[in-house]
PDB file of C-alpha atoms in Angstrom:
ATOM      1  CA  THR A   1     175.083  54.636 126.200  1.00 48.00           C
ATOM      2  CA  LEU A   2     173.635  51.172 126.784  1.00 51.00           C
ATOM      3  CA  SER A   3     170.136  50.094 125.936  1.00 57.00           C
ATOM      4  CA  ASN A   4     168.627  46.620 126.384  1.00 57.00           C
ATOM      5  CA  TYR A   5     166.021  45.138 124.069  1.00 54.00           C
ATOM      6  CA  LYS A   6     163.697  42.176 124.499  1.00 54.00           C
ATOM      7  CA  ARG A   7     161.385  40.858 121.819  1.00 50.00           C
ATOM      8  CA  SER A   8     157.780  40.700 122.969  1.00 48.00           C
ATOM      9  CA  SER A   9     156.930  37.245 121.637  1.00 42.00           C
ATOM     10  CA  VAL A  10     153.879  36.730 123.854  1.00 40.00           C
ATOM     11  CA  THR A  11     151.820  39.828 122.984  1.00 38.00           C
ATOM     12  CA  SER A  12     153.096  40.231 119.422  1.00 50.00           C
ATOM     13  CA  PRO A  13     155.766  38.425 117.391  1.00 50.00           C
ATOM     14  CA  MET A  14     156.470  41.677 115.499  1.00 53.00           C
ATOM     15  CA  THR A  15     157.308  44.091 118.353  1.00 57.00           C
ATOM     16  CA  ALA A  16     160.259  44.840 120.623  1.00 61.00           C
ATOM     17  CA  THR A  17     160.655  46.866 123.804  1.00 60.00           C
ATOM     18  CA  SER A  18     163.457  49.233 124.817  1.00 61.00           C
ATOM     19  CA  THR A  19     164.745  50.273 128.229  1.00 61.00           C
ATOM     20  CA  SER A  20     166.050  53.565 126.821  1.00 64.00           C
ATOM     21  CA  GLU A  21     164.103  54.859 123.836  1.00 61.00           C
ATOM     22  CA  GLY A  22     166.140  58.077 123.782  1.00 63.00           C
ATOM     23  CA  VAL A  23     169.145  55.997 122.755  1.00 72.00           C
ATOM     24  CA  ALA A  24     167.437  53.649 120.329  1.00 78.00           C
ATOM     25  CA  THR A  25     164.190  51.898 119.504  1.00 82.00           C
ATOM     26  CA  ALA A  26     163.709  48.549 117.816  1.00 81.00           C
ATOM     27  CA  THR A  27     161.237  46.482 115.858  1.00 84.00           C
ATOM     28  CA  ALA A  28     161.535  42.726 115.342  1.00 84.00           C
ATOM     29  CA  ASN A  29     160.148  40.577 112.564  1.00 84.00           C
ATOM     30  CA  ALA A  30     158.643  37.146 113.038  1.00 82.00           C
ATOM     31  CA  ASP A  31     162.010  35.400 112.586  1.00 82.00           C
ATOM     32  CA  ALA A  32     163.787  37.269 115.391  1.00 84.00           C
ATOM     33  CA  ALA A  33     164.827  35.220 118.411  1.00 83.00           C
ATOM     34  CA  SER A  34     163.004  35.875 121.686  1.00 82.00           C
ATOM     35  CA  MET A  35     165.924  37.267 123.692  1.00 82.00           C
ATOM     36  CA  SER A  36     167.491  40.399 125.143  1.00 84.00           C
ATOM     37  CA  HIS A  37     170.098  42.468 123.283  1.00 85.00           C
ATOM     38  CA  THR A  38     172.557  45.034 124.598  1.00 87.00           C
ATOM     39  CA  VAL A  39     173.115  48.094 122.416  1.00 88.00           C
ATOM     40  CA  LYS A  40     175.736  50.821 122.756  1.00 87.00           C
ATOM     41  CA  VAL A  41     175.443  53.749 120.331  1.00 87.00           C
ATOM     42  CA  SER A  42     178.833  55.382 119.697  1.00 84.00           C
ATOM     43  CA  ASN A  43     177.810  57.748 116.918  1.00 86.00           C
ATOM     44  CA  VAL A  44     174.664  58.791 115.073  1.00 87.00           C
ATOM     45  CA  ALA A  45     174.948  58.984 111.267  1.00 90.00           C
ATOM     46  CA  THR A  46     175.119  62.456 109.738  1.00 92.00           C
ATOM     47  CA  ASN A  47     175.022  63.793 106.177  1.00 95.00           C
ATOM     48  CA  ALA A  48     177.577  66.126 104.644  1.00 97.00           C
ATOM     49  CA  TYR A  49     176.053  69.598 104.636  1.00 97.00           C
ATOM     50  CA  ILE A  50     177.497  72.911 103.451  1.00 98.00           C
ATOM     51  CA  GLN A  51     175.897  76.345 103.616  1.00 98.00           C
ATOM     52  CA  THR A  52     176.725  80.045 103.466  1.00 98.00           C
ATOM     53  CA  GLY A  53     178.177  81.348 106.738  1.00 96.00           C
ATOM     54  CA  ASP A  54     176.952  84.141 108.991  1.00 95.00           C
ATOM     55  CA  SER A  55     178.516  86.926 106.926  1.00 94.00           C
ATOM     56  CA  GLY A  56     176.448  85.923 103.903  1.00 95.00           C
ATOM     57  CA  ILE A  57     177.191  85.853 100.198  1.00 97.00           C
ATOM     58  CA  SER A  58     179.469  88.609  98.925  1.00 96.00           C
ATOM     59  CA  ARG A  59     179.444  90.231  95.478  1.00 95.00           C
ATOM     60  CA  GLU A  60     181.852  92.074  93.260  1.00 92.00           C
ATOM     61  CA  SER A  61     182.251  95.786  93.981  1.00 89.00           C
ATOM     62  CA  ASP A  62     180.425  96.793  90.803  1.00 86.00           C
ATOM     63  CA  ALA A  63     177.491  94.395  91.288  1.00 87.00           C
ATOM     64  CA  SER A  64     174.067  95.675  90.312  1.00 85.00           C
ATOM     65  CA  SER A  65     172.896  95.322  93.925  1.00 89.00           C
ATOM     66  CA  ALA A  66     174.206  94.118  97.287  1.00 90.00           C
ATOM     67  CA  LYS A  67     172.045  91.002  97.028  1.00 93.00           C
ATOM     68  CA  SER A  68     172.131  90.448  93.293  1.00 95.00           C
ATOM     69  CA  ILE A  69     171.303  86.856  92.327  1.00 97.00           C
ATOM     70  CA  TYR A  70     173.014  87.158  88.914  1.00 96.00           C
ATOM     71  CA  LEU A  71     176.152  85.057  88.445  1.00 96.00           C
ATOM     72  CA  LYS A  72     177.805  87.917  86.558  1.00 95.00           C
ATOM     73  CA  ASP A  73     177.825  89.895  89.818  1.00 95.00           C
ATOM     74  CA  LEU A  74     179.739  87.126  91.603  1.00 95.00           C
ATOM     75  CA  ILE A  75     182.651  86.817  89.186  1.00 92.00           C
ATOM     76  CA  ALA A  76     185.489  89.117  88.199  1.00 72.00           C
ATOM     77  CA  SER A  77     184.557  92.576  86.996  1.00 63.00           C
ATOM     78  CA  GLY A  78     185.060  93.368  83.329  1.00 61.00           C
ATOM     79  CA  ASP A  79     184.565  89.801  82.093  1.00 66.00           C
ATOM     80  CA  SER A  80     181.477  90.801  80.116  1.00 65.00           C
ATOM     81  CA  SER A  81     183.757  91.902  77.258  1.00 69.00           C
ATOM     82  CA  TYR A  82     183.825  89.010  74.777  1.00 80.00           C
ATOM     83  CA  THR A  83     183.495  88.656  71.045  1.00 83.00           C
ATOM     84  CA  GLU A  84     180.444  87.124  69.352  1.00 87.00           C
ATOM     85  CA  ASP A  85     182.410  84.041  68.285  1.00 88.00           C
ATOM     86  CA  LYS A  86     183.163  83.239  71.939  1.00 91.00           C
ATOM     87  CA  LYS A  87     179.693  83.528  73.406  1.00 93.00           C
ATOM     88  CA  ASN A  88     179.224  79.745  73.454  1.00 95.00           C
ATOM     89  CA  ASN A  89     182.631  79.137  75.041  1.00 95.00           C
ATOM     90  CA  VAL A  90     182.681  78.014  78.671  1.00 96.00           C
ATOM     91  CA  ALA A  91     183.318  81.066  80.836  1.00 95.00           C
ATOM     92  CA  LEU A  92     183.035  79.370  84.247  1.00 96.00           C
ATOM     93  CA  SER A  93     183.687  75.749  85.162  1.00 97.00           C
ATOM     94  CA  PHE A  94     184.149  73.557  88.249  1.00 98.00           C
ATOM     95  CA  SER A  95     183.305  70.014  89.330  1.00 98.00           C
ATOM     96  CA  VAL A  96     181.040  68.686  92.058  1.00 98.00           C
ATOM     97  CA  GLY A  97     181.383  65.179  93.496  1.00 98.00           C
ATOM     98  CA  ASP A  98     179.461  63.044  95.974  1.00 98.00           C
ATOM     99  CA  GLY A  99     182.221  60.585  96.912  1.00 96.00           C
ATOM    100  CA  LYS A 100     181.268  58.120  94.190  1.00 96.00           C
ATOM    101  CA  LYS A 101     180.925  60.191  91.029  1.00 97.00           C
ATOM    102  CA  THR A 102     181.945  63.635  89.809  1.00 98.00           C
ATOM    103  CA  LYS A 103     180.147  65.927  87.375  1.00 98.00           C
ATOM    104  CA  GLU A 104     181.120  69.178  85.674  1.00 98.00           C
ATOM    105  CA  ILE A 105     179.155  72.370  86.300  1.00 98.00           C
ATOM    106  CA  SER A 106     179.738  74.998  83.630  1.00 98.00           C
ATOM    107  CA  PHE A 107     178.278  78.185  82.180  1.00 97.00           C
ATOM    108  CA  THR A 108     178.977  79.833  78.846  1.00 96.00           C
ATOM    109  CA  TYR A 109     179.433  83.560  78.253  1.00 95.00           C
ATOM    110  CA  ALA A 110     175.922  83.580  76.783  1.00 95.00           C
ATOM    111  CA  ASP A 111     174.517  81.870  79.896  1.00 96.00           C
ATOM    112  CA  ILE A 112     176.029  84.467  82.194  1.00 95.00           C
ATOM    113  CA  TYR A 113     175.822  87.703  80.223  1.00 93.00           C
ATOM    114  CA  GLU A 114     172.950  87.210  77.765  1.00 94.00           C
ATOM    115  CA  SER A 115     170.600  84.834  79.611  1.00 96.00           C
ATOM    116  CA  ASN A 116     171.540  86.452  82.935  1.00 95.00           C
ATOM    117  CA  GLN A 117     171.582  83.139  84.768  1.00 97.00           C
ATOM    118  CA  THR A 118     171.363  83.254  88.546  1.00 98.00           C
ATOM    119  CA  LEU A 119     172.172  81.440  91.763  1.00 98.00           C
ATOM    120  CA  ASN A 120     168.925  79.539  91.266  1.00 98.00           C
ATOM    121  CA  ASP A 121     170.271  78.275  87.931  1.00 98.00           C
ATOM    122  CA  LEU A 122     173.477  77.225  89.669  1.00 98.00           C
ATOM    123  CA  ALA A 123     171.469  75.219  92.217  1.00 98.00           C
ATOM    124  CA  THR A 124     169.402  73.624  89.445  1.00 98.00           C
ATOM    125  CA  LYS A 125     172.509  72.603  87.470  1.00 98.00           C
ATOM    126  CA  ILE A 126     173.990  70.897  90.511  1.00 98.00           C
ATOM    127  CA  LYS A 127     170.708  69.127  91.369  1.00 97.00           C
ATOM    128  CA  ASN A 128     170.306  67.899  87.793  1.00 98.00           C
ATOM    129  CA  SER A 129     173.944  66.917  87.250  1.00 98.00           C
ATOM    130  CA  GLY A 130     173.534  63.344  88.462  1.00 97.00           C
ATOM    131  CA  VAL A 131     175.354  63.606  91.786  1.00 98.00           C
ATOM    132  CA  ASN A 132     173.568  62.651  95.009  1.00 98.00           C
ATOM    133  CA  ILE A 133     173.504  66.239  96.258  1.00 98.00           C
ATOM    134  CA  GLN A 134     170.654  68.665  96.842  1.00 98.00           C
ATOM    135  CA  ALA A 135     171.489  72.310  96.088  1.00 98.00           C
ATOM    136  CA  THR A 136     169.365  75.276  97.133  1.00 98.00           C
ATOM    137  CA  TYR A 137     169.519  79.049  96.968  1.00 98.00           C
ATOM    138  CA  ASP A 138     167.473  80.673  99.747  1.00 98.00           C
ATOM    139  CA  SER A 139     166.615  84.134  98.436  1.00 96.00           C
ATOM    140  CA  VAL A 140     164.989  85.231 101.709  1.00 96.00           C
ATOM    141  CA  ASN A 141     168.194  84.734 103.696  1.00 96.00           C
ATOM    142  CA  ASP A 142     170.581  85.099 100.750  1.00 97.00           C
ATOM    143  CA  SER A 143     172.174  81.740 101.452  1.00 98.00           C
ATOM    144  CA  PHE A 144     173.409  78.875  99.275  1.00 98.00           C
ATOM    145  CA  SER A 145     173.476  75.293 100.533  1.00 98.00           C
ATOM    146  CA  LEU A 146     174.587  71.828  99.427  1.00 98.00           C
ATOM    147  CA  TYR A 147     173.273  68.700 101.148  1.00 98.00           C
ATOM    148  CA  GLN A 148     174.441  65.123 100.561  1.00 98.00           C
ATOM    149  CA  LYS A 149     171.312  62.968 100.420  1.00 97.00           C
ATOM    150  CA  THR A 150     173.034  59.914 101.947  1.00 96.00           C
ATOM    151  CA  GLY A 151     174.817  59.899 105.304  1.00 94.00           C
ATOM    152  CA  GLY A 152     178.106  58.278 106.251  1.00 94.00           C
ATOM    153  CA  ASP A 153     181.842  58.870 105.971  1.00 94.00           C
ATOM    154  CA  ALA A 154     182.082  57.793 102.330  1.00 95.00           C
ATOM    155  CA  ASN A 155     179.341  60.110 101.086  1.00 96.00           C
ATOM    156  CA  LYS A 156     180.794  63.557 100.539  1.00 97.00           C
ATOM    157  CA  ILE A 157     180.373  66.949  98.957  1.00 98.00           C
ATOM    158  CA  LYS A 158     183.456  67.770  96.894  1.00 98.00           C
ATOM    159  CA  LEU A 159     184.039  70.978  94.956  1.00 98.00           C
ATOM    160  CA  THR A 160     187.005  70.983  92.576  1.00 98.00           C
ATOM    161  CA  VAL A 161     188.518  73.752  90.479  1.00 97.00           C
ATOM    162  CA  THR A 162     191.275  72.926  87.984  1.00 96.00           C
ATOM    163  CA  ASP A 163     194.000  75.237  86.672  1.00 93.00           C
ATOM    164  CA  ARG A 164     194.090  75.822  82.931  1.00 92.00           C
ATOM    165  CA  SER A 165     197.107  77.642  81.554  1.00 89.00           C
ATOM    166  CA  ALA A 166     195.427  78.342  78.204  1.00 93.00           C
ATOM    167  CA  ASP A 167     192.123  77.977  76.378  1.00 92.00           C
ATOM    168  CA  GLU A 168     191.218  74.304  76.021  1.00 93.00           C
ATOM    169  CA  THR A 169     188.918  72.509  73.578  1.00 94.00           C
ATOM    170  CA  LYS A 170     187.392  69.248  74.817  1.00 91.00           C
ATOM    171  CA  ASP A 171     184.712  67.212  73.031  1.00 91.00           C
ATOM    172  CA  GLY A 172     183.997  70.162  70.760  1.00 92.00           C
ATOM    173  CA  THR A 173     183.596  72.646  73.627  1.00 94.00           C
ATOM    174  CA  THR A 174     186.090  75.455  74.220  1.00 95.00           C
ATOM    175  CA  TYR A 175     186.928  76.351  77.822  1.00 95.00           C
ATOM    176  CA  ASP A 176     188.244  79.843  78.425  1.00 93.00           C
ATOM    177  CA  GLN A 177     191.549  79.994  80.282  1.00 91.00           C
ATOM    178  CA  LYS A 178     189.873  82.129  82.947  1.00 92.00           C
ATOM    179  CA  SER A 179     186.948  79.740  83.471  1.00 94.00           C
ATOM    180  CA  ASP A 180     188.752  78.327  86.514  1.00 95.00           C
ATOM    181  CA  ASP A 181     189.505  81.759  87.982  1.00 94.00           C
ATOM    182  CA  ARG A 182     185.845  82.723  87.648  1.00 95.00           C
ATOM    183  CA  ALA A 183     184.804  79.514  89.397  1.00 96.00           C
ATOM    184  CA  ARG A 184     187.175  80.274  92.287  1.00 96.00           C
ATOM    185  CA  THR A 185     185.739  83.757  92.596  1.00 95.00           C
ATOM    186  CA  LEU A 186     182.132  82.523  92.501  1.00 97.00           C
ATOM    187  CA  LEU A 187     182.651  79.742  95.057  1.00 98.00           C
ATOM    188  CA  ASN A 188     184.594  82.021  97.399  1.00 97.00           C
ATOM    189  CA  HIS A 189     181.804  84.604  97.230  1.00 97.00           C
ATOM    190  CA  LEU A 190     179.364  81.906  98.419  1.00 98.00           C
ATOM    191  CA  ASN A 191     181.275  81.873 101.750  1.00 97.00           C
ATOM    192  CA  LEU A 192     180.692  78.164 102.352  1.00 98.00           C
ATOM    193  CA  TYR A 193     180.888  76.480 105.759  1.00 97.00           C
ATOM    194  CA  GLN A 194     180.475  72.848 106.779  1.00 96.00           C
ATOM    195  CA  VAL A 195     177.624  72.191 109.206  1.00 94.00           C
ATOM    196  CA  GLU A 196     178.961  69.996 112.035  1.00 89.00           C
ATOM    197  CA  THR A 197     176.507  67.966 114.135  1.00 82.00           C
ATOM    198  CA  ASN A 198     177.415  67.047 117.719  1.00 76.00           C
ATOM    199  CA  THR A 199     175.488  65.042 120.314  1.00 70.00           C
ATOM    200  CA  ASP A 200     176.112  65.486 124.044  1.00 69.00           C
ATOM    201  CA  ALA A 201     176.895  62.098 125.599  1.00 64.00           C
ATOM    202  CA  THR A 202     175.170  63.035 128.875  1.00 66.00           C
ATOM    203  CA  THR A 203     172.103  65.023 127.854  1.00 65.00           C
ATOM    204  CA  HIS A 204     171.746  63.476 124.376  1.00 63.00           C
ATOM    205  CA  GLU A 205     171.075  66.976 123.040  1.00 73.00           C
ATOM    206  CA  THR A 206     172.125  67.604 119.444  1.00 75.00           C
ATOM    207  CA  THR A 207     173.768  70.887 118.440  1.00 81.00           C
ATOM    208  CA  GLN A 208     175.154  72.185 115.173  1.00 84.00           C
ATOM    209  CA  SER A 209     178.062  74.501 114.492  1.00 89.00           C
ATOM    210  CA  LEU A 210     179.735  75.963 111.402  1.00 92.00           C
ATOM    211  CA  THR A 211     183.322  75.268 110.339  1.00 94.00           C
ATOM    212  CA  SER A 212     184.794  77.156 107.403  1.00 94.00           C
ATOM    213  CA  LEU A 213     185.227  75.026 104.299  1.00 94.00           C
ATOM    214  CA  GLY A 214     188.221  77.160 103.338  1.00 95.00           C
ATOM    215  CA  SER A 215     188.774  79.155 100.172  1.00 96.00           C
ATOM    216  CA  PHE A 216     190.015  78.494  96.664  1.00 96.00           C
ATOM    217  CA  THR A 217     193.366  80.117  95.956  1.00 94.00           C
ATOM    218  CA  SER A 218     195.310  78.817  92.955  1.00 90.00           C
ATOM    219  CA  GLY A 219     196.144  75.608  91.153  1.00 91.00           C
ATOM    220  CA  THR A 220     193.948  72.521  91.044  1.00 94.00           C
ATOM    221  CA  GLN A 221     192.178  72.395  94.392  1.00 96.00           C
ATOM    222  CA  THR A 222     189.373  70.426  96.061  1.00 97.00           C
ATOM    223  CA  LEU A 223     187.375  71.505  99.113  1.00 97.00           C
ATOM    224  CA  SER A 224     185.167  68.848 100.658  1.00 97.00           C
ATOM    225  CA  ALA A 225     182.842  67.931 103.497  1.00 97.00           C
ATOM    226  CA  SER A 226     181.962  64.459 104.773  1.00 95.00           C
ATOM    227  CA  GLY A 227     179.145  62.921 106.728  1.00 93.00           C
ATOM    228  CA  SER A 228     179.756  60.401 109.499  1.00 92.00           C
ATOM    229  CA  ASP A 229     178.777  56.767 109.976  1.00 91.00           C
ATOM    230  CA  GLY A 230     176.292  55.693 112.577  1.00 89.00           C
ATOM    231  CA  ILE A 231     178.139  53.297 114.883  1.00 91.00           C
ATOM    232  CA  ALA A 232     176.530  50.874 117.317  1.00 90.00           C
ATOM    233  CA  THR A 233     177.823  47.881 119.253  1.00 91.00           C
ATOM    234  CA  ILE A 234     175.151  45.195 119.535  1.00 90.00           C
ATOM    235  CA  ASP A 235     175.808  42.186 121.740  1.00 90.00           C
ATOM    236  CA  GLY A 236     179.541  42.967 121.622  1.00 92.00           C
ATOM    237  CA  LYS A 237     179.854  43.356 117.819  1.00 95.00           C
ATOM    238  CA  THR A 238     180.317  46.792 116.204  1.00 96.00           C
ATOM    239  CA  TYR A 239     178.252  47.827 113.160  1.00 93.00           C
ATOM    240  CA  HIS A 240     178.363  50.853 110.872  1.00 94.00           C
ATOM    241  CA  THR A 241     175.385  52.405 109.070  1.00 92.00           C
ATOM    242  CA  THR A 242     174.870  55.404 106.785  1.00 92.00           C
ATOM    243  CA  SER A 243     171.463  56.201 108.265  1.00 88.00           C
ATOM    244  CA  SER A 244     169.630  56.025 111.588  1.00 85.00           C
ATOM    245  CA  LYS A 245     168.520  52.449 110.778  1.00 89.00           C
ATOM    246  CA  LEU A 246     170.464  49.249 111.407  1.00 90.00           C
ATOM    247  CA  THR A 247     169.148  45.702 110.999  1.00 91.00           C
ATOM    248  CA  VAL A 248     170.867  42.840 112.826  1.00 91.00           C
ATOM    249  CA  ASN A 249     169.490  39.294 113.196  1.00 87.00           C
ATOM    250  CA  ASN A 250     165.973  40.293 112.104  1.00 88.00           C
ATOM    251  CA  VAL A 251     165.792  43.237 114.523  1.00 89.00           C
ATOM    252  CA  THR A 252     165.780  46.764 113.084  1.00 89.00           C
ATOM    253  CA  TYR A 253     167.222  49.388 115.409  1.00 87.00           C
ATOM    254  CA  THR A 254     166.638  53.128 115.062  1.00 86.00           C
ATOM    255  CA  LEU A 255     169.629  54.892 116.613  1.00 85.00           C
ATOM    256  CA  GLY A 256     168.576  57.993 118.460  1.00 77.00           C
ATOM    257  CA  ALA A 257     171.434  59.331 120.604  1.00 65.00           C
ATOM    258  CA  VAL A 258     174.929  58.580 121.836  1.00 64.00           C
TER     259      VAL A 258
END
């Protein structure tokens, strides 16, 4: 979609006008040239976004309730049997990445079975891990979501489960052999889907749909979702942006629709 811009240098050296504000708007600073620009928006930037699908979060068959928030009800039955000397061992472990850095998310036996940590604790651990991802458990709708705070192709949500063949001690912490299996079970129970955003080229209406993220099976495995770059061609040159904003030659464009 094409949109022309002309800086309004007579009435104000800091404003710009648009012939199609549904496509884009613009503001110019005092150093912008007084001239028209042609803008074609090919894509609007989106953020990677994952949430529980329509069928909701599932639990183990012996869970305390159908909508239990306790992590112990979302991992394999019978795992509560452990000896006192193992209570501080890692019972569940996976990694979360944002496309630039990756952090471990883990829970000990004591966390799960003595402190009775919940889906809210899982969301808090992810939020506080240092990755650029917002995590939320919505108790009203029994839904878990992960949202990448920055848009663009390179900014992702990546969930990784490894495959230990035996107990492993790393930096003084012991990881149970089944910590990976429990992570697979937990993440699969969350029933995660990628939220896809689409914009109609004719009506400019934006719709969203859900695409299954897939499931964890065996071995080391990563499931991921990506955002998309905003793409605009301005005066014949193509630019990419990770947000709705794009500044070219002292004019800042806000991309609205394809």
